[in-house]
């Protein structure tokens, strides 16, 4: 290596020029594996040693000093997940090991679920937004809107973000206001006793009326209104 450096446990790499690199962040499990991986690789790359953890000993020659430095960077940052790695099979008492093996084990044992969770919540957020903002006018038919409303509510339930029936009823009725104000008003008066199932049944009848060319509903026609 053409750069002199020293390294103490818990300290960041220090160059001969006195410039101190940022410390490798403590790996806290699934919370920050990407942050940990990124700074580790950048630090190793700064010293032209990224291959120590990216390539096997058969692919690239690794000096004992390079391997020791890579191990020090890793070991000082994984105390919070040490037991998990030991349970996964890593022997912390054996000296002659390849840092790539430890690096690979860490990536397998501590998956980057943060990005997956973030993407999942983005998808859920999209469902919530669409469910609360979609209007019948955005669909080619009332039947399509009716099907989408049922599908969206079911999807939100399946990802543990269920919309309570009463709230869902209010959301859908609000969307029906611009579709048919008179029908909306008649349905809204039934809200104290109106169930989600009853609203879906009434919307299903409206879809059939539309499909049959009988125009839009002038008033709710379900048997539940006659009770």
PDB file of C-alpha atoms in Angstrom:
ATOM      1  CA  UNK A   1       0.000   0.000   0.000  1.00  0.00           C
ATOM      2  CA  UNK A   2       1.234   3.435  -0.856  1.00  0.00           C
ATOM      3  CA  UNK A   3      -0.623   5.193   1.976  1.00  0.00           C
ATOM      4  CA  UNK A   4       0.463   4.885   5.572  1.00  0.00           C
ATOM      5  CA  UNK A   5      -2.340   4.516   8.049  1.00  0.00           C
ATOM      6  CA  UNK A   6      -2.997   3.518  11.585  1.00  0.00           C
ATOM      7  CA  UNK A   7      -6.126   2.048  13.025  1.00  0.00           C
ATOM      8  CA  UNK A   8      -7.320   1.664  16.581  1.00  0.00           C
ATOM      9  CA  UNK A   9     -10.340  -0.308  17.690  1.00  0.00           C
ATOM     10  CA  UNK A  10     -13.428   1.843  17.349  1.00  0.00           C
ATOM     11  CA  UNK A  11     -11.560   4.553  15.444  1.00  0.00           C
ATOM     12  CA  UNK A  12     -11.744   5.561  11.811  1.00  0.00           C
ATOM     13  CA  UNK A  13      -8.815   4.942   9.414  1.00  0.00           C
ATOM     14  CA  UNK A  14      -6.252   7.748   9.616  1.00  0.00           C
ATOM     15  CA  UNK A  15      -3.950   8.562   6.733  1.00  0.00           C
ATOM     16  CA  UNK A  16      -0.379   9.720   7.086  1.00  0.00           C
ATOM     17  CA  UNK A  17      -1.480  13.166   5.925  1.00  0.00           C
ATOM     18  CA  UNK A  18      -3.700  13.490   8.986  1.00  0.00           C
ATOM     19  CA  UNK A  19      -6.959  13.139   7.027  1.00  0.00           C
ATOM     20  CA  UNK A  20      -9.427  10.945   8.907  1.00  0.00           C
ATOM     21  CA  UNK A  21     -11.987   8.896   7.013  1.00  0.00           C
ATOM     22  CA  UNK A  22     -15.524   8.538   8.388  1.00  0.00           C
ATOM     23  CA  UNK A  23     -15.875   5.548  10.731  1.00  0.00           C
ATOM     24  CA  UNK A  24     -17.698   2.458   9.551  1.00  0.00           C
ATOM     25  CA  UNK A  25     -21.191   2.694  11.104  1.00  0.00           C
ATOM     26  CA  UNK A  26     -22.208  -0.005  13.556  1.00  0.00           C
ATOM     27  CA  UNK A  27     -24.269  -2.641  11.781  1.00  0.00           C
ATOM     28  CA  UNK A  28     -27.602  -2.666  13.642  1.00  0.00           C
ATOM     29  CA  UNK A  29     -29.238  -5.590  11.915  1.00  0.00           C
ATOM     30  CA  UNK A  30     -31.796  -5.117   9.151  1.00  0.00           C
ATOM     31  CA  UNK A  31     -31.975  -1.403   9.950  1.00  0.00           C
ATOM     32  CA  UNK A  32     -28.855  -0.261   8.074  1.00  0.00           C
ATOM     33  CA  UNK A  33     -27.018  -2.977   6.106  1.00  0.00           C
ATOM     34  CA  UNK A  34     -26.856  -0.844   2.968  1.00  0.00           C
ATOM     35  CA  UNK A  35     -25.270   2.091   4.813  1.00  0.00           C
ATOM     36  CA  UNK A  36     -22.771  -0.260   6.480  1.00  0.00           C
ATOM     37  CA  UNK A  37     -21.896  -2.024   3.241  1.00  0.00           C
ATOM     38  CA  UNK A  38     -21.477   1.201   1.283  1.00  0.00           C
ATOM     39  CA  UNK A  39     -19.052   2.864   3.702  1.00  0.00           C
ATOM     40  CA  UNK A  40     -17.095  -0.347   4.256  1.00  0.00           C
ATOM     41  CA  UNK A  41     -16.545  -0.809   0.524  1.00  0.00           C
ATOM     42  CA  UNK A  42     -15.681   2.847  -0.017  1.00  0.00           C
ATOM     43  CA  UNK A  43     -13.124   2.733   2.790  1.00  0.00           C
ATOM     44  CA  UNK A  44     -11.535  -0.433   1.439  1.00  0.00           C
ATOM     45  CA  UNK A  45     -11.572   0.964  -2.086  1.00  0.00           C
ATOM     46  CA  UNK A  46      -9.796   4.086  -0.837  1.00  0.00           C
ATOM     47  CA  UNK A  47      -6.927   1.802   0.162  1.00  0.00           C
ATOM     48  CA  UNK A  48      -7.248  -0.292  -3.030  1.00  0.00           C
ATOM     49  CA  UNK A  49      -8.402  -3.252  -0.949  1.00  0.00           C
ATOM     50  CA  UNK A  50     -12.070  -3.698  -1.875  1.00  0.00           C
ATOM     51  CA  UNK A  51     -11.111  -6.946  -3.598  1.00  0.00           C
ATOM     52  CA  UNK A  52     -10.379  -8.379  -0.135  1.00  0.00           C
ATOM     53  CA  UNK A  53     -14.115  -8.771   0.441  1.00  0.00           C
ATOM     54  CA  UNK A  54     -15.368  -8.862  -3.153  1.00  0.00           C
ATOM     55  CA  UNK A  55     -13.104 -11.576  -4.565  1.00  0.00           C
ATOM     56  CA  UNK A  56     -11.889 -14.935  -3.303  1.00  0.00           C
ATOM     57  CA  UNK A  57      -8.265 -15.717  -2.523  1.00  0.00           C
ATOM     58  CA  UNK A  58      -8.213 -17.808  -5.682  1.00  0.00           C
ATOM     59  CA  UNK A  59      -9.186 -14.768  -7.749  1.00  0.00           C
ATOM     60  CA  UNK A  60      -6.836 -12.227  -6.202  1.00  0.00           C
ATOM     61  CA  UNK A  61      -3.745 -12.286  -4.005  1.00  0.00           C
ATOM     62  CA  UNK A  62      -4.370 -10.935  -0.489  1.00  0.00           C
ATOM     63  CA  UNK A  63      -1.527 -10.097   1.869  1.00  0.00           C
ATOM     64  CA  UNK A  64      -1.889 -10.841   5.564  1.00  0.00           C
ATOM     65  CA  UNK A  65      -1.831  -7.114   6.259  1.00  0.00           C
ATOM     66  CA  UNK A  66      -4.655  -6.426   3.808  1.00  0.00           C
ATOM     67  CA  UNK A  67      -6.762  -9.247   5.222  1.00  0.00           C
ATOM     68  CA  UNK A  68      -6.127  -8.070   8.771  1.00  0.00           C
ATOM     69  CA  UNK A  69      -7.156  -4.519   7.905  1.00  0.00           C
ATOM     70  CA  UNK A  70     -10.365  -5.699   6.241  1.00  0.00           C
ATOM     71  CA  UNK A  71     -11.157  -7.857   9.270  1.00  0.00           C
ATOM     72  CA  UNK A  72     -10.526  -4.958  11.665  1.00  0.00           C
ATOM     73  CA  UNK A  73     -12.896  -2.694   9.730  1.00  0.00           C
ATOM     74  CA  UNK A  74     -15.586  -5.343   9.780  1.00  0.00           C
ATOM     75  CA  UNK A  75     -15.135  -6.617  13.326  1.00  0.00           C
ATOM     76  CA  UNK A  76     -15.203  -3.189  14.949  1.00  0.00           C
ATOM     77  CA  UNK A  77     -18.609  -2.501  13.376  1.00  0.00           C
ATOM     78  CA  UNK A  78     -20.536  -5.747  13.950  1.00  0.00           C
ATOM     79  CA  UNK A  79     -20.657  -6.099  17.738  1.00  0.00           C
ATOM     80  CA  UNK A  80     -24.450  -5.690  17.739  1.00  0.00           C
ATOM     81  CA  UNK A  81     -24.917  -8.652  15.393  1.00  0.00           C
ATOM     82  CA  UNK A  82     -21.972 -10.781  16.570  1.00  0.00           C
ATOM     83  CA  UNK A  83     -24.180 -13.433  18.178  1.00  0.00           C
ATOM     84  CA  UNK A  84     -26.274 -13.775  15.035  1.00  0.00           C
ATOM     85  CA  UNK A  85     -23.164 -14.310  12.956  1.00  0.00           C
ATOM     86  CA  UNK A  86     -21.805 -16.849  15.437  1.00  0.00           C
ATOM     87  CA  UNK A  87     -25.116 -18.711  15.319  1.00  0.00           C
ATOM     88  CA  UNK A  88     -24.899 -18.601  11.529  1.00  0.00           C
ATOM     89  CA  UNK A  89     -21.597 -20.475  11.706  1.00  0.00           C
ATOM     90  CA  UNK A  90     -18.787 -17.931  11.954  1.00  0.00           C
ATOM     91  CA  UNK A  91     -15.910 -18.909  14.256  1.00  0.00           C
ATOM     92  CA  UNK A  92     -14.575 -15.709  15.777  1.00  0.00           C
ATOM     93  CA  UNK A  93     -11.700 -17.599  17.441  1.00  0.00           C
ATOM     94  CA  UNK A  94     -10.089 -18.786  14.206  1.00  0.00           C
ATOM     95  CA  UNK A  95      -7.419 -16.429  12.890  1.00  0.00           C
ATOM     96  CA  UNK A  96      -6.562 -17.706   9.396  1.00  0.00           C
ATOM     97  CA  UNK A  97      -9.765 -16.850   7.531  1.00  0.00           C
ATOM     98  CA  UNK A  98     -10.725 -14.911   4.426  1.00  0.00           C
ATOM     99  CA  UNK A  99     -12.520 -11.584   5.092  1.00  0.00           C
ATOM    100  CA  UNK A 100     -14.675 -12.242   2.031  1.00  0.00           C
ATOM    101  CA  UNK A 101     -16.204 -15.247   3.797  1.00  0.00           C
ATOM    102  CA  UNK A 102     -17.214 -13.083   6.757  1.00  0.00           C
ATOM    103  CA  UNK A 103     -18.473 -10.317   4.462  1.00  0.00           C
ATOM    104  CA  UNK A 104     -20.593 -12.777   2.466  1.00  0.00           C
ATOM    105  CA  UNK A 105     -21.972 -14.346   5.648  1.00  0.00           C
ATOM    106  CA  UNK A 106     -22.994 -10.923   6.928  1.00  0.00           C
ATOM    107  CA  UNK A 107     -24.877 -10.142   3.712  1.00  0.00           C
ATOM    108  CA  UNK A 108     -26.659 -13.498   3.875  1.00  0.00           C
ATOM    109  CA  UNK A 109     -27.467 -13.263   7.574  1.00  0.00           C
ATOM    110  CA  UNK A 110     -28.437  -9.584   7.688  1.00  0.00           C
ATOM    111  CA  UNK A 111     -30.514  -9.058   4.533  1.00  0.00           C
ATOM    112  CA  UNK A 112     -31.256  -5.573   3.282  1.00  0.00           C
ATOM    113  CA  UNK A 113     -34.928  -5.611   4.165  1.00  0.00           C
ATOM    114  CA  UNK A 114     -35.049  -1.849   4.636  1.00  0.00           C
ATOM    115  CA  UNK A 115     -35.349  -1.231   0.895  1.00  0.00           C
ATOM    116  CA  UNK A 116     -37.970  -3.948   0.573  1.00  0.00           C
ATOM    117  CA  UNK A 117     -39.997  -2.477   3.407  1.00  0.00           C
ATOM    118  CA  UNK A 118     -39.700   0.973   1.892  1.00  0.00           C
ATOM    119  CA  UNK A 119     -40.929  -0.314  -1.471  1.00  0.00           C
ATOM    120  CA  UNK A 120     -43.753  -2.210   0.184  1.00  0.00           C
ATOM    121  CA  UNK A 121     -44.953   0.892   2.003  1.00  0.00           C
ATOM    122  CA  UNK A 122     -44.735   2.859  -1.224  1.00  0.00           C
ATOM    123  CA  UNK A 123     -47.044   0.288  -2.816  1.00  0.00           C
ATOM    124  CA  UNK A 124     -49.405   0.402   0.162  1.00  0.00           C
ATOM    125  CA  UNK A 125     -49.370   4.194   0.014  1.00  0.00           C
ATOM    126  CA  UNK A 126     -50.331   3.996  -3.642  1.00  0.00           C
ATOM    127  CA  UNK A 127     -53.274   1.740  -2.837  1.00  0.00           C
ATOM    128  CA  UNK A 128     -54.418   4.072  -0.061  1.00  0.00           C
ATOM    129  CA  UNK A 129     -54.165   7.128  -2.312  1.00  0.00           C
ATOM    130  CA  UNK A 130     -56.013   5.455  -5.170  1.00  0.00           C
ATOM    131  CA  UNK A 131     -58.721   4.090  -2.898  1.00  0.00           C
ATOM    132  CA  UNK A 132     -59.372   7.490  -1.343  1.00  0.00           C
ATOM    133  CA  UNK A 133     -59.124   9.569  -4.539  1.00  0.00           C
ATOM    134  CA  UNK A 134     -60.465   7.401  -7.363  1.00  0.00           C
ATOM    135  CA  UNK A 135     -63.781   8.506  -8.883  1.00  0.00           C
ATOM    136  CA  UNK A 136     -66.222   6.612 -11.117  1.00  0.00           C
ATOM    137  CA  UNK A 137     -65.484   9.089 -13.926  1.00  0.00           C
ATOM    138  CA  UNK A 138     -61.934   7.717 -14.202  1.00  0.00           C
ATOM    139  CA  UNK A 139     -63.222   4.319 -15.335  1.00  0.00           C
ATOM    140  CA  UNK A 140     -64.739   3.188 -18.609  1.00  0.00           C
ATOM    141  CA  UNK A 141     -67.760   1.783 -16.786  1.00  0.00           C
ATOM    142  CA  UNK A 142     -69.370   1.861 -13.366  1.00  0.00           C
ATOM    143  CA  UNK A 143     -68.838  -1.891 -13.206  1.00  0.00           C
ATOM    144  CA  UNK A 144     -65.071  -1.344 -13.519  1.00  0.00           C
ATOM    145  CA  UNK A 145     -65.140   1.250 -10.738  1.00  0.00           C
ATOM    146  CA  UNK A 146     -67.159  -1.075  -8.512  1.00  0.00           C
ATOM    147  CA  UNK A 147     -64.698  -3.922  -9.087  1.00  0.00           C
ATOM    148  CA  UNK A 148     -61.713  -1.664  -8.394  1.00  0.00           C
ATOM    149  CA  UNK A 149     -63.161  -0.421  -5.106  1.00  0.00           C
ATOM    150  CA  UNK A 150     -63.646  -3.980  -3.873  1.00  0.00           C
ATOM    151  CA  UNK A 151     -60.196  -5.039  -5.095  1.00  0.00           C
ATOM    152  CA  UNK A 152     -58.404  -2.093  -3.457  1.00  0.00           C
ATOM    153  CA  UNK A 153     -60.061  -2.582  -0.079  1.00  0.00           C
ATOM    154  CA  UNK A 154     -59.219  -6.280  -0.157  1.00  0.00           C
ATOM    155  CA  UNK A 155     -55.580  -5.577  -1.079  1.00  0.00           C
ATOM    156  CA  UNK A 156     -55.207  -3.139   1.804  1.00  0.00           C
ATOM    157  CA  UNK A 157     -56.573  -5.762   4.186  1.00  0.00           C
ATOM    158  CA  UNK A 158     -54.078  -8.328   2.904  1.00  0.00           C
ATOM    159  CA  UNK A 159     -51.105  -6.035   3.621  1.00  0.00           C
ATOM    160  CA  UNK A 160     -52.305  -5.324   7.186  1.00  0.00           C
ATOM    161  CA  UNK A 161     -53.552  -1.849   6.340  1.00  0.00           C
ATOM    162  CA  UNK A 162     -57.272  -2.533   6.432  1.00  0.00           C
ATOM    163  CA  UNK A 163     -59.653   0.378   5.964  1.00  0.00           C
ATOM    164  CA  UNK A 164     -62.511   0.200   8.518  1.00  0.00           C
ATOM    165  CA  UNK A 165     -65.856  -0.414   6.850  1.00  0.00           C
ATOM    166  CA  UNK A 166     -67.429   2.823   8.060  1.00  0.00           C
ATOM    167  CA  UNK A 167     -64.503   4.860   6.751  1.00  0.00           C
ATOM    168  CA  UNK A 168     -64.536   2.959   3.466  1.00  0.00           C
ATOM    169  CA  UNK A 169     -68.263   3.653   3.109  1.00  0.00           C
ATOM    170  CA  UNK A 170     -67.713   7.377   3.605  1.00  0.00           C
ATOM    171  CA  UNK A 171     -64.863   7.399   1.067  1.00  0.00           C
ATOM    172  CA  UNK A 172     -66.909   5.612  -1.591  1.00  0.00           C
ATOM    173  CA  UNK A 173     -70.035   7.665  -0.957  1.00  0.00           C
ATOM    174  CA  UNK A 174     -67.996  10.831  -1.350  1.00  0.00           C
ATOM    175  CA  UNK A 175     -66.844   9.551  -4.744  1.00  0.00           C
ATOM    176  CA  UNK A 176     -70.440   8.772  -5.721  1.00  0.00           C
ATOM    177  CA  UNK A 177     -71.484  12.360  -5.008  1.00  0.00           C
ATOM    178  CA  UNK A 178     -70.264  13.619  -8.377  1.00  0.00           C
ATOM    179  CA  UNK A 179     -71.541  10.479 -10.115  1.00  0.00           C
ATOM    180  CA  UNK A 180     -75.174  10.909  -9.070  1.00  0.00           C
ATOM    181  CA  UNK A 181     -75.971  13.478  -6.383  1.00  0.00           C
ATOM    182  CA  UNK A 182     -79.544  12.288  -5.795  1.00  0.00           C
ATOM    183  CA  UNK A 183     -78.466   8.667  -5.427  1.00  0.00           C
ATOM    184  CA  UNK A 184     -75.629   9.735  -3.153  1.00  0.00           C
ATOM    185  CA  UNK A 185     -78.012  11.713  -0.926  1.00  0.00           C
ATOM    186  CA  UNK A 186     -80.376   8.771  -0.555  1.00  0.00           C
ATOM    187  CA  UNK A 187     -77.507   6.418   0.267  1.00  0.00           C
ATOM    188  CA  UNK A 188     -75.951   8.900   2.690  1.00  0.00           C
ATOM    189  CA  UNK A 189     -79.162   9.019   4.726  1.00  0.00           C
ATOM    190  CA  UNK A 190     -78.753   5.283   5.340  1.00  0.00           C
ATOM    191  CA  UNK A 191     -75.182   5.587   6.667  1.00  0.00           C
ATOM    192  CA  UNK A 192     -75.936   4.909  10.357  1.00  0.00           C
ATOM    193  CA  UNK A 193     -77.105   1.408   9.453  1.00  0.00           C
ATOM    194  CA  UNK A 194     -75.498   0.955   6.039  1.00  0.00           C
ATOM    195  CA  UNK A 195     -72.925  -1.838   5.888  1.00  0.00           C
ATOM    196  CA  UNK A 196     -70.073  -2.260   3.418  1.00  0.00           C
ATOM    197  CA  UNK A 197     -71.695  -5.400   2.026  1.00  0.00           C
ATOM    198  CA  UNK A 198     -74.984  -3.580   1.448  1.00  0.00           C
ATOM    199  CA  UNK A 199     -73.240  -0.696  -0.307  1.00  0.00           C
ATOM    200  CA  UNK A 200     -71.376  -3.111  -2.573  1.00  0.00           C
ATOM    201  CA  UNK A 201     -74.640  -4.904  -3.383  1.00  0.00           C
ATOM    202  CA  UNK A 202     -76.325  -1.623  -4.287  1.00  0.00           C
ATOM    203  CA  UNK A 203     -73.361  -0.609  -6.444  1.00  0.00           C
ATOM    204  CA  UNK A 204     -73.525  -4.009  -8.117  1.00  0.00           C
ATOM    205  CA  UNK A 205     -77.168  -3.375  -9.000  1.00  0.00           C
ATOM    206  CA  UNK A 206     -76.212   0.028 -10.382  1.00  0.00           C
ATOM    207  CA  UNK A 207     -73.566  -1.622 -12.564  1.00  0.00           C
ATOM    208  CA  UNK A 208     -76.190  -4.030 -13.912  1.00  0.00           C
ATOM    209  CA  UNK A 209     -78.605  -1.166 -14.592  1.00  0.00           C
ATOM    210  CA  UNK A 210     -75.883   0.643 -16.508  1.00  0.00           C
ATOM    211  CA  UNK A 211     -74.941  -2.468 -18.437  1.00  0.00           C
ATOM    212  CA  UNK A 212     -78.606  -3.071 -19.299  1.00  0.00           C
ATOM    213  CA  UNK A 213     -78.991   0.455 -20.641  1.00  0.00           C
ATOM    214  CA  UNK A 214     -81.489   1.503 -18.001  1.00  0.00           C
ATOM    215  CA  UNK A 215     -79.620   4.650 -16.981  1.00  0.00           C
ATOM    216  CA  UNK A 216     -78.362   5.489 -13.526  1.00  0.00           C
ATOM    217  CA  UNK A 217     -80.141   4.798 -10.262  1.00  0.00           C
ATOM    218  CA  UNK A 218     -82.606   7.420  -9.096  1.00  0.00           C
ATOM    219  CA  UNK A 219     -82.836   5.826  -5.677  1.00  0.00           C
ATOM    220  CA  UNK A 220     -81.389   2.848  -3.802  1.00  0.00           C
ATOM    221  CA  UNK A 221     -83.309  -0.321  -4.543  1.00  0.00           C
ATOM    222  CA  UNK A 222     -81.894  -2.941  -2.175  1.00  0.00           C
ATOM    223  CA  UNK A 223     -84.107  -4.992   0.088  1.00  0.00           C
ATOM    224  CA  UNK A 224     -82.148  -3.676   3.081  1.00  0.00           C
ATOM    225  CA  UNK A 225     -83.878  -0.292   2.597  1.00  0.00           C
ATOM    226  CA  UNK A 226     -87.260  -1.895   3.073  1.00  0.00           C
ATOM    227  CA  UNK A 227     -86.467  -3.363   6.496  1.00  0.00           C
TER     228      UNK A 227
END
